[in-house]
Amino acid sequence: MPEADPLDPFDSGAVNPTSTMEPVDIAVPTETRAARVGRARRARLGIPGMMAIAWLAFVTLAALLAPILPLDDPNDNVAAIVKAPPGTDGHLLGGDGLGRDLLSRMVWGGRASLLLGVASVLLGLLLGGLLGLVAGYFRGKTDTVLSGGFDTLLSFPQLILALTLVTVFASQEGTSETRRMVVLILALGVVSVPVLARITRANTLVWTQREFVQAARALGARNRQIMFGEVLPNVLPAMFSIALLGVAVVIVAEGGLSLLGVGVQLPTPSWGNILSEGRSELRDAPHIVLVPTVVIFLTVLALNYLGDVVRAHFDVRESAL
Amino acid sequence: MPLLLRRFVHLVVVLFLVTLFVALLTAMLPGDPVDAIAGFASPEQKEQLRENLGLDDPVYVQYARWIGDFVTGDLGGYYSVTGERPVMDRVRDSLPVSLQLMVYAQVLALVIAIPAGVLTAYRAGSKADKAANATAFGMLAIPNFALALVLAYYVGVQFGWLPVSGYVKPSEDLVEHLRRMALPAISLAVGQVAVYMRLLRSDMIATLQEDFITMAKSKGVSPRRVLWRHALRPSSLTLLTVAGLNVGTLIGGAVIIEVIFSMPGIGTLLFEAIQARQYIALQSLVAIIAVGYVLVNFLVDILYAVLDPRIRHARS
């Protein structure tokens, strides 16, 4: 039986791929067929999905191309644009509290925020995916021990755990920006391990029961071959959909950590620390807060939406029966 | 093993591991922990501190001493040039602030989410349902701290409707207390509303499919009664669990929200401890948060089994 996974903090209450408690729209009275059509429609990208991809592509490209884009230096202080509102001559998004071009900071900040989001979730995927696969495939004692480990990690409030790790390992006087970044990636990666591990485990449990896996085993395939060749490819969609949500969670978490003073270290901009710095100028220059807020909101919205599309498209729950 | 006992063993193991991690935080500080804790001190003072904290003792001795101190309310001290002040003094005043904030946010979220979830489930597929779902989806994408700042700006600064900082005890002035709590609680609640509403809606839709609902309807029970009396309770179990587990999210959120609205809660203490590099205080605060969270989850687990006989029997 696949387990319901209410422990999953990435699962923001949306459709849980492994939950047996979530009949969602197939169960709507009198519209079984209509709902099925609805699902098929939803499983495709649609216009909102296209917009989500376009936005993410735009943000990613801007971040990647930051060094060659015709932007001001993100750390150049220009007295004339201190707290300048968006649209001030040549500064599309205006200036921040120290007279730095906000557009440039947002683009460069995207580099840090996206790098952090992708790198830490990749780490979580590798480690959590592997452990979850092992736990779900071998079951028994291995599973008990590993699942106990995931549960223990999850019994720590996630943000507080990340906060603690970063504070202890990278908040001392003279911590370099690189060290802070590496520790942030590791800390947020560690936090996402149990989440991704549990999803992988739950799906592995289901797929391992399938006939083709039994067949592979009967044919004498080795455990490793079965795990990576037969089970993993089927579990990947579920992992991927959660990973998309994970990137969103990490981007938001970085904002939270920045407000607490342990996000990406200044002067390197990140969406989180731009917002955090803007806090003190809220009265005179609210745009410094509003710009990163809107960008984070759109990015998280796009990632959540695509995560849902992936989930609906592969419909892990149904194909698992 | 009976369910309660198994849960209890689990609780003990988790508490042990969590406190072990927290207790060893100081030992994990890069470089010499004493330099990190009190960099300003003279060599003699540092030596004294090292001895007081027992940093050279074996791990199990350090752990035993830390846990002994923690359960007896000795949370260590803030170290400064002027000496050491006990952390407990500040925690005593801060804990109620944080608890109030979280309770208000949780209650507010449930008060909005439960009717919304029930009604959207009842009218599943309707325009109102779709609009509510789209709204919830959007609400999920707003980080609570961003919402807090936007609210602080528009409601607080632009229109001046509500104060944006500080805290007043309910015993001093209840109205002012609620006014100051309003924006922080709303900022925290919005994301939770979306989570709870969507969850309750999908569980509710499943329940409305069940035979006993059809039965009730065919007996002529009014739709309102069917929804609120027959369907809500069996649909609310997942909601309850998630509401319990969400306390973790809520704690993390509350830490940031407190800092934004300058509320003197545990979050603000944590923030100050980070800023001033007060690692001992940080350690104790993290321990309080983590232990509290573990206990809440334990209680929810128990409550869940008590409420749903199927779980009680299936698991034991």
XYZ file of C-alpha atoms in Angstrom:
637
model
C 0.000 0.000 0.000
C 1.279 3.464 -0.768
C 1.318 5.569 2.323
C -0.288 8.884 2.809
C 2.453 11.309 3.505
C 1.158 14.138 5.617
C 4.659 14.682 6.905
C 5.746 16.099 3.640
C 6.286 19.821 4.082
C 6.844 20.263 0.376
C 3.386 18.920 -0.194
C 1.570 22.122 0.333
C -1.706 20.326 0.609
C -1.881 19.872 -3.108
C -2.524 16.486 -4.653
C -0.218 14.018 -3.012
C 1.008 11.452 -5.496
C 1.223 8.707 -2.941
C -1.808 9.417 -0.877
C -4.679 7.015 -0.761
C -6.787 9.624 0.917
C -6.950 11.961 -2.018
C -9.489 10.945 -4.595
C -9.469 14.512 -5.950
C -11.694 15.073 -8.892
C -12.296 11.539 -10.125
C -14.583 11.119 -7.183
C -16.778 14.097 -7.893
C -20.365 12.917 -8.069
C -22.065 12.479 -11.444
C -19.143 13.734 -13.454
C -16.776 10.804 -13.543
C -16.330 11.095 -17.262
C -16.209 14.847 -17.317
C -13.646 14.786 -14.540
C -11.516 12.318 -16.426
C -11.579 14.576 -19.442
C -10.774 17.434 -17.109
C -7.789 15.603 -15.813
C -6.528 14.812 -19.274
C -6.839 18.469 -20.128
C -5.111 19.515 -16.962
C -2.324 17.065 -17.498
C -1.347 19.020 -20.589
C 0.467 22.253 -20.116
C -2.172 24.670 -21.290
C -1.664 28.387 -21.452
C -0.834 28.845 -17.759
C 1.743 26.071 -18.060
C 3.310 27.774 -21.067
C 3.405 31.025 -19.151
C 5.002 29.266 -16.195
C 7.708 27.786 -18.410
C 8.230 31.097 -20.158
C 8.671 32.895 -16.847
C 11.113 30.335 -15.511
C 13.045 30.366 -18.777
C 13.170 34.156 -18.660
C 14.417 34.234 -15.078
C 16.951 31.465 -15.655
C 18.295 32.997 -18.844
C 18.618 36.404 -17.233
C 20.489 34.840 -14.332
C 22.803 32.849 -16.599
C 23.497 35.766 -18.905
C 23.951 38.333 -16.130
C 27.649 38.927 -16.871
C 27.050 39.757 -20.545
C 23.806 41.686 -20.196
C 24.095 45.470 -20.464
C 23.475 46.024 -16.759
C 24.974 48.365 -14.223
C 27.317 46.864 -11.689
C 25.031 45.422 -8.981
C 27.286 46.868 -6.303
C 27.779 50.333 -7.793
C 26.437 53.037 -5.505
C 25.005 56.000 -7.384
C 23.823 58.821 -5.146
C 21.341 60.009 -7.764
C 19.259 56.838 -7.661
C 19.115 56.246 -3.913
C 15.561 55.004 -3.341
C 14.652 56.099 -6.860
C 11.275 54.678 -7.895
C 11.003 52.279 -10.841
C 11.295 53.952 -14.223
C 13.797 56.602 -13.173
C 15.854 57.434 -16.268
C 17.531 54.276 -17.410
C 16.803 52.339 -14.250
C 13.804 50.162 -15.057
C 13.239 49.000 -11.491
C 14.712 52.049 -9.792
C 17.432 52.088 -7.184
C 17.744 50.589 -3.732
C 18.561 52.204 -0.418
C 22.247 52.460 -1.261
C 21.768 53.733 -4.807
C 22.369 50.419 -6.522
C 20.447 49.568 -9.686
C 17.618 47.272 -8.596
C 17.207 45.563 -11.953
C 20.837 44.588 -11.979
C 20.631 43.347 -8.399
C 17.538 41.294 -9.197
C 19.224 39.670 -12.189
C 22.389 38.912 -10.249
C 20.301 37.953 -7.250
C 18.502 35.423 -9.419
C 21.831 33.698 -9.930
C 22.305 33.165 -6.211
C 18.690 32.264 -5.479
C 18.313 29.847 -8.375
C 21.729 28.283 -7.835
C 20.829 27.704 -4.210
C 17.408 26.309 -5.088
C 18.614 23.947 -7.789
C 21.823 22.824 -6.099
C 20.304 22.009 -2.735
C 17.345 20.174 -4.238
C 19.708 18.218 -6.503
C 21.648 17.235 -3.413
C 18.396 16.216 -1.724
C 17.357 14.279 -4.826
C 20.617 12.356 -5.039
C 20.880 11.508 -1.381
C 17.200 11.269 -0.524
C 16.374 9.490 -3.760
C 19.028 6.865 -3.206
C 18.109 6.252 0.427
C 14.397 6.179 -0.369
C 14.973 3.726 -3.199
C 16.998 1.445 -0.967
C 14.455 1.646 1.861
C 11.480 0.998 -0.395
C 13.146 -1.743 -2.379
C 14.638 -3.832 0.398
C 12.001 -3.093 3.017
C 12.342 -4.967 6.325
C 15.046 -3.830 8.721
C 16.777 -1.563 6.201
C 13.519 0.273 5.745
C 12.839 0.523 9.462
C 16.241 2.060 10.122
C 16.203 4.451 7.173
C 12.603 5.522 7.676
C 13.347 6.107 11.329
C 16.156 8.377 10.187
C 13.886 10.323 7.824
C 11.265 10.708 10.544
C 13.834 11.990 13.002
C 15.139 14.552 10.524
C 11.571 15.637 9.861
C 10.856 15.961 13.553
C 12.951 19.105 13.479
C 11.152 22.168 12.123
C 12.772 22.507 8.705
C 13.557 26.193 8.670
C 14.952 26.063 12.183
C 17.223 23.160 11.252
C 18.585 25.011 8.228
C 18.938 28.169 10.286
C 20.834 26.328 12.998
C 23.214 24.646 10.574
C 24.015 27.883 8.771
C 24.460 29.814 12.018
C 26.764 27.237 13.523
C 28.842 26.568 10.434
C 28.874 29.867 8.575
C 28.042 32.907 10.625
C 31.347 33.570 12.336
C 33.268 36.758 11.821
C 35.090 36.574 8.511
C 33.077 33.749 6.945
C 33.645 34.046 3.212
C 30.748 34.420 0.786
C 31.651 31.138 -0.857
C 31.671 29.270 2.418
C 28.285 30.727 3.311
C 26.897 29.640 -0.065
C 28.268 26.108 0.250
C 26.922 25.755 3.777
C 23.540 27.111 2.654
C 23.387 24.552 -0.151
C 24.364 21.745 2.213
C 21.967 22.858 4.951
C 18.976 23.261 2.664
C 19.991 20.060 0.888
C 20.010 18.142 4.165
C 16.601 19.563 4.982
C 15.160 18.342 1.683
C 16.661 14.839 1.968
C 13.967 13.259 4.178
C 11.150 14.795 2.149
C 12.435 13.453 -1.149
C 13.435 10.168 0.465
C 9.928 9.543 1.755
C 8.325 10.257 -1.594
C 10.800 7.997 -3.358
C 10.325 5.260 -0.795
C 6.541 5.340 -0.980
C 6.593 5.115 -4.760
C 9.295 2.466 -4.773
C 7.185 0.323 -2.452
C 4.393 0.392 -5.004
C 6.444 -0.155 -8.129
C 8.448 -2.990 -6.615
C 5.231 -5.004 -6.387
C 4.601 -4.774 -10.116
C 4.713 -7.797 -12.433
C 7.574 -6.561 -14.587
C 9.745 -6.212 -11.516
C 8.852 -9.723 -10.435
C 9.602 -10.847 -13.968
C 12.983 -9.160 -13.965
C 13.744 -10.822 -10.681
C 12.638 -14.215 -11.990
C 14.906 -13.724 -14.985
C 17.792 -13.368 -12.581
C 18.394 -9.621 -12.745
C 20.454 -8.307 -9.912
C 19.013 -6.031 -7.248
C 20.977 -3.097 -8.535
C 19.755 -3.655 -12.079
C 16.168 -3.886 -10.931
C 16.407 -0.847 -8.701
C 17.978 1.455 -11.222
C 16.745 -0.125 -14.445
C 13.169 -1.081 -13.612
C 12.022 0.796 -10.531
C 13.831 4.119 -10.656
C 12.585 5.245 -14.097
C 9.024 4.815 -12.875
C 9.617 6.645 -9.639
C 11.390 9.583 -11.275
C 8.249 11.547 -12.246
C 7.053 11.663 -8.656
C 10.524 12.702 -7.504
C 10.673 15.331 -10.196
C 7.327 16.862 -9.339
C 8.305 17.148 -5.690
C 11.705 18.497 -6.675
C 10.032 21.364 -8.539
C 8.117 22.268 -5.399
C 11.365 21.822 -3.483
C 13.148 24.475 -5.529
C 10.303 26.855 -4.723
C 10.493 26.033 -1.032
C 14.246 26.626 -0.984
C 13.936 29.988 -2.743
C 11.411 31.076 -0.132
C 13.521 29.638 2.675
C 16.492 31.689 1.516
C 14.322 34.777 1.862
C 13.418 33.799 5.395
C 17.026 33.095 6.295
C 18.053 36.442 4.831
C 15.563 38.245 7.035
C 17.160 36.486 9.988
C 20.606 37.505 8.801
C 21.869 34.133 7.625
C 20.854 34.058 3.972
C 23.179 34.624 1.026
C 25.883 36.901 2.321
C 26.049 40.510 1.206
C 27.300 42.154 -0.942
C 26.358 39.231 -3.228
C 22.718 39.928 -4.014
C 19.992 37.305 -3.718
C 16.252 37.781 -4.024
C 16.013 37.128 -0.324
C 18.615 39.602 0.851
C 17.377 42.330 -1.522
C 13.973 41.973 0.096
C 15.514 41.834 3.527
C 17.556 44.995 2.917
C 14.491 46.744 1.539
C 12.713 46.202 4.823
C 14.380 49.200 6.415
C 13.322 51.452 3.505
C 9.744 50.201 3.477
C 8.332 53.599 4.399
C 10.057 55.673 1.713
C 10.803 53.140 -0.991
C 8.382 50.209 -0.875
C 9.391 49.136 -4.379
C 12.616 47.653 -3.010
C 10.479 45.106 -1.161
C 7.736 44.810 -3.755
C 10.024 43.947 -6.678
C 11.596 40.833 -5.102
C 8.221 39.918 -3.598
C 6.595 39.838 -7.029
C 9.514 37.972 -8.587
C 9.590 35.354 -5.828
C 5.808 35.013 -5.992
C 5.781 34.445 -9.755
C 8.653 31.994 -9.596
C 7.098 29.986 -6.782
C 3.730 30.051 -8.539
C 5.304 28.801 -11.769
C 7.211 26.018 -10.016
C 4.164 24.907 -8.014
C 2.029 24.904 -11.120
C 4.493 22.857 -13.143
C 4.916 20.484 -10.222
C 1.178 19.892 -10.280
C 1.163 19.417 -14.046
C 3.925 16.821 -13.857
C 2.042 15.025 -11.136
C -1.228 15.045 -12.993
C 0.458 14.034 -16.225
C 2.113 10.963 -14.812
C -0.729 10.384 -12.384
C 1.387 8.278 -10.123
C -1.521 7.181 -8.027
C -3.589 5.609 -10.765
C -0.828 3.944 -12.673
C 0.351 2.443 -9.412
C -2.783 0.323 -9.046
C 2.853 -3.589 21.383
C -0.108 -1.366 22.005
C -0.209 1.752 19.912
C 0.282 4.168 22.769
C 3.383 2.402 23.989
C 4.890 2.236 20.509
C 4.235 5.904 19.984
C 5.807 6.644 23.317
C 8.955 4.676 22.531
C 9.168 6.533 19.247
C 8.793 9.830 21.096
C 11.611 8.981 23.472
C 13.958 7.972 20.660
C 13.218 11.116 18.649
C 13.586 13.345 21.689
C 16.921 11.725 22.442
C 18.254 12.232 18.920
C 16.988 15.799 18.662
C 18.433 16.850 22.006
C 21.677 15.043 21.236
C 22.043 17.081 18.066
C 21.280 20.335 19.855
C 23.524 19.529 22.802
C 26.483 18.947 20.518
C 26.002 22.166 18.558
C 28.612 24.049 20.562
C 31.133 21.285 19.993
C 30.442 21.553 16.258
C 31.353 25.240 16.057
C 34.281 25.654 13.685
C 37.551 26.524 15.354
C 37.668 26.851 19.102
C 34.094 27.001 20.451
C 35.173 29.298 23.249
C 36.401 31.899 20.767
C 33.050 31.739 19.017
C 31.035 31.981 22.232
C 33.044 34.732 23.907
C 35.627 36.094 21.507
C 36.103 39.230 23.608
C 37.210 37.389 26.757
C 40.739 37.269 28.123
C 42.656 33.963 27.944
C 41.967 33.290 31.647
C 38.269 33.983 31.272
C 38.197 31.699 28.251
C 39.871 28.948 30.201
C 37.304 29.417 32.938
C 34.473 29.333 30.432
C 35.856 26.217 28.794
C 35.826 24.540 32.152
C 32.335 25.778 33.036
C 30.922 24.553 29.758
C 32.884 21.320 30.058
C 33.995 21.484 26.449
C 36.857 19.068 27.036
C 34.641 16.381 28.545
C 33.636 13.275 26.619
C 30.527 13.638 24.473
C 28.235 11.632 26.751
C 29.239 13.703 29.764
C 28.547 16.907 27.830
C 25.194 15.563 26.748
C 24.182 14.437 30.218
C 25.097 17.775 31.735
C 23.336 19.734 29.012
C 20.131 17.737 29.310
C 20.270 18.006 33.101
C 20.549 21.782 32.851
C 17.873 22.016 30.191
C 15.174 20.118 32.072
C 15.869 22.085 35.236
C 15.425 25.357 33.378
C 19.076 26.355 33.182
C 19.325 27.559 29.612
C 22.823 28.948 29.825
C 23.686 32.592 29.460
C 24.214 35.507 27.141
C 27.909 36.330 27.186
C 29.059 39.896 26.977
C 31.895 42.025 28.209
C 29.827 42.930 31.235
C 29.312 39.317 32.232
C 26.757 36.583 31.829
C 22.976 37.011 31.890
C 20.715 33.950 32.086
C 18.817 33.123 28.890
C 15.887 31.834 30.914
C 14.990 35.352 32.075
C 14.149 36.404 28.562
C 12.589 33.127 27.489
C 10.053 33.361 30.298
C 8.587 36.567 28.848
C 8.958 35.585 25.210
C 7.400 32.164 25.135
C 3.802 33.359 25.709
C 4.140 35.905 22.890
C 5.139 33.246 20.381
C 2.499 30.804 21.572
C -0.224 33.430 21.332
C 0.845 34.328 17.826
C 0.794 30.709 16.677
C -2.527 29.930 18.300
C -4.164 33.007 16.756
C -2.760 32.181 13.339
C -3.861 28.564 13.545
C -7.355 29.415 14.781
C -7.777 32.124 12.174
C -6.645 29.744 9.432
C -9.054 27.002 10.519
C -11.977 29.378 10.984
C -11.612 30.485 7.381
C -10.500 27.205 5.853
C -13.119 24.853 7.292
C -16.225 26.585 5.905
C -14.387 27.295 2.662
C -13.324 23.653 2.329
C -16.781 22.302 3.125
C -18.562 24.642 0.744
C -16.158 24.152 -2.148
C -16.471 20.392 -1.718
C -20.245 20.638 -1.710
C -20.165 22.752 -4.845
C -17.198 20.934 -6.411
C -16.690 21.909 -10.025
C -18.710 25.113 -9.768
C -17.349 28.519 -10.666
C -17.054 29.446 -7.013
C -15.090 26.271 -6.355
C -12.718 26.980 -9.214
C -12.225 30.562 -8.099
C -11.557 29.458 -4.538
C -9.046 26.888 -5.724
C -7.226 29.353 -7.922
C -7.099 31.793 -5.015
C -5.749 29.097 -2.724
C -3.121 28.189 -5.296
C -2.016 31.790 -5.445
C -1.988 32.120 -1.675
C 0.365 29.139 -1.456
C 2.918 30.976 -3.555
C 3.109 34.066 -1.338
C 5.893 33.728 1.223
C 4.495 34.774 4.589
C 7.281 37.255 5.210
C 6.616 38.951 1.893
C 2.938 39.160 2.728
C 3.858 40.535 6.141
C 5.927 43.319 4.591
C 3.258 44.170 2.039
C 0.597 44.265 4.761
C 2.852 46.322 6.989
C 3.252 48.811 4.186
C -0.326 49.108 2.966
C -2.381 48.468 6.098
C 0.136 49.874 8.523
C 2.018 52.685 6.825
C -0.225 53.837 3.968
C -3.607 53.656 5.654
C -2.471 53.553 9.263
C -5.244 51.154 10.229
C -3.201 48.900 12.440
C 0.056 49.225 14.337
C 2.946 47.405 12.684
C 5.222 46.781 15.595
C 5.403 45.957 19.238
C 3.414 43.855 21.604
C 0.911 44.493 24.379
C -0.027 41.890 26.939
C -3.666 40.766 26.832
C -3.907 41.414 30.561
C -2.931 45.046 30.048
C -5.179 46.000 27.171
C -7.015 43.270 25.321
C -8.122 45.390 22.374
C -4.664 46.807 21.790
C -3.247 43.312 22.180
C -5.459 42.002 19.398
C -4.764 45.022 17.200
C -1.040 44.396 17.429
C -1.479 40.691 16.860
C -3.726 41.123 13.828
C -1.193 41.691 11.051
C 1.310 39.069 12.251
C -1.443 36.489 12.685
C -2.962 37.226 9.281
C 0.456 36.996 7.596
C 0.994 33.584 9.118
C -2.527 32.328 8.532
C -2.911 33.021 4.821
C -0.652 30.230 3.612
C -2.220 27.792 6.075
C -5.734 28.666 4.907
C -4.826 27.531 1.413
C -3.302 24.281 2.640
C -6.196 23.409 4.940
C -8.900 24.386 2.510
C -7.557 22.251 -0.314
C -7.018 19.326 2.000
C -10.452 19.430 3.563
C -12.070 19.885 0.175
C -10.551 16.727 -1.276
C -11.283 14.618 1.807
C -14.779 15.979 1.948
C -15.436 15.086 -1.684
C -14.409 11.525 -0.893
C -16.673 11.372 2.143
C -19.633 12.710 0.200
C -19.316 9.615 -2.021
C -19.868 7.232 0.845
C -22.976 5.169 1.329
C -23.887 6.660 4.668
C -24.131 10.081 3.066
C -26.421 8.775 0.331
C -28.399 7.105 3.079
C -28.686 10.302 5.062
C -29.730 12.240 1.974
C -32.356 9.681 1.031
C -33.788 9.874 4.523
C -34.361 13.530 3.828
C -31.690 15.009 6.060
C -31.088 18.602 5.003
C -27.939 19.253 2.945
C -26.630 21.546 5.639
C -26.955 18.878 8.270
C -25.419 16.254 5.999
C -22.418 18.472 5.405
C -21.743 19.691 8.897
C -22.978 16.783 10.997
C -22.366 13.693 8.892
C -19.539 14.501 6.538
C -17.274 16.956 8.330
C -16.035 14.782 11.158
C -14.853 11.805 9.120
C -13.292 14.227 6.636
C -11.364 16.189 9.191
C -8.788 13.589 10.200
C -6.158 14.419 7.617
C -6.780 18.071 8.323
C -6.107 17.499 11.978
C -2.867 15.662 11.314
C -1.644 18.257 8.892
C -2.664 21.072 11.226
C -0.459 19.410 13.836
C 2.433 18.864 11.488
C 2.106 22.372 10.169
C 3.086 23.640 13.575
C 6.624 23.146 12.281
C 5.990 25.454 9.338
C 4.196 27.807 11.661
C 7.159 27.955 14.042
C 9.574 28.718 11.232
C 7.182 31.334 9.878
C 6.517 32.823 13.281
C 10.235 33.352 13.868
C 10.463 35.550 10.788
C 7.114 37.261 11.311
C 8.060 38.204 14.868
C 11.242 39.805 13.626
C 9.364 41.759 10.953
C 6.770 43.077 13.395
C 9.254 43.551 16.262
C 7.370 41.223 18.558
C 9.354 40.146 21.618
C 8.857 36.400 21.078
C 11.176 33.427 20.800
C 11.786 34.245 17.143
C 13.109 37.671 17.997
C 15.339 36.150 20.664
C 16.624 33.690 18.089
C 17.290 36.520 15.663
C 19.150 38.512 18.310
C 21.151 35.450 19.289
C 22.216 34.981 15.674
C 23.067 38.651 15.239
C 25.103 38.795 18.443
C 26.595 35.327 17.882
C 25.254 34.067 21.198
C 25.653 30.385 20.485
C 24.639 29.114 23.916
C 21.403 31.082 23.759
C 20.862 29.859 20.205
C 21.333 26.295 21.354
C 18.745 26.607 24.125
C 16.229 28.395 21.916
C 16.554 25.799 19.175
C 16.114 23.083 21.787
C 12.917 24.673 23.097
C 11.494 24.948 19.592
C 12.476 21.436 18.539
C 11.277 19.735 21.715
C 8.006 21.668 21.591
C 7.478 20.607 18.007
C 8.191 16.943 18.736
C 5.728 16.995 21.639
C 2.989 18.623 19.567
C 3.375 15.976 16.901
C 3.206 13.259 19.505
C -0.040 14.656 20.874
C -1.545 14.971 17.403
C -0.621 11.380 16.673
C -2.349 10.190 19.817
C -5.382 12.369 19.195
C -5.612 11.078 15.669
C -5.748 7.471 16.849
C -8.319 8.339 19.488
C -10.554 10.061 16.956
C -10.421 7.412 14.276
C -11.099 3.898 15.548
C -9.996 2.426 12.223
C -6.455 3.629 12.794
C -6.425 2.436 16.361
C -7.322 -1.073 15.295
C -5.483 -1.324 12.020
C -2.146 -0.335 13.488
C -2.199 -2.243 16.732
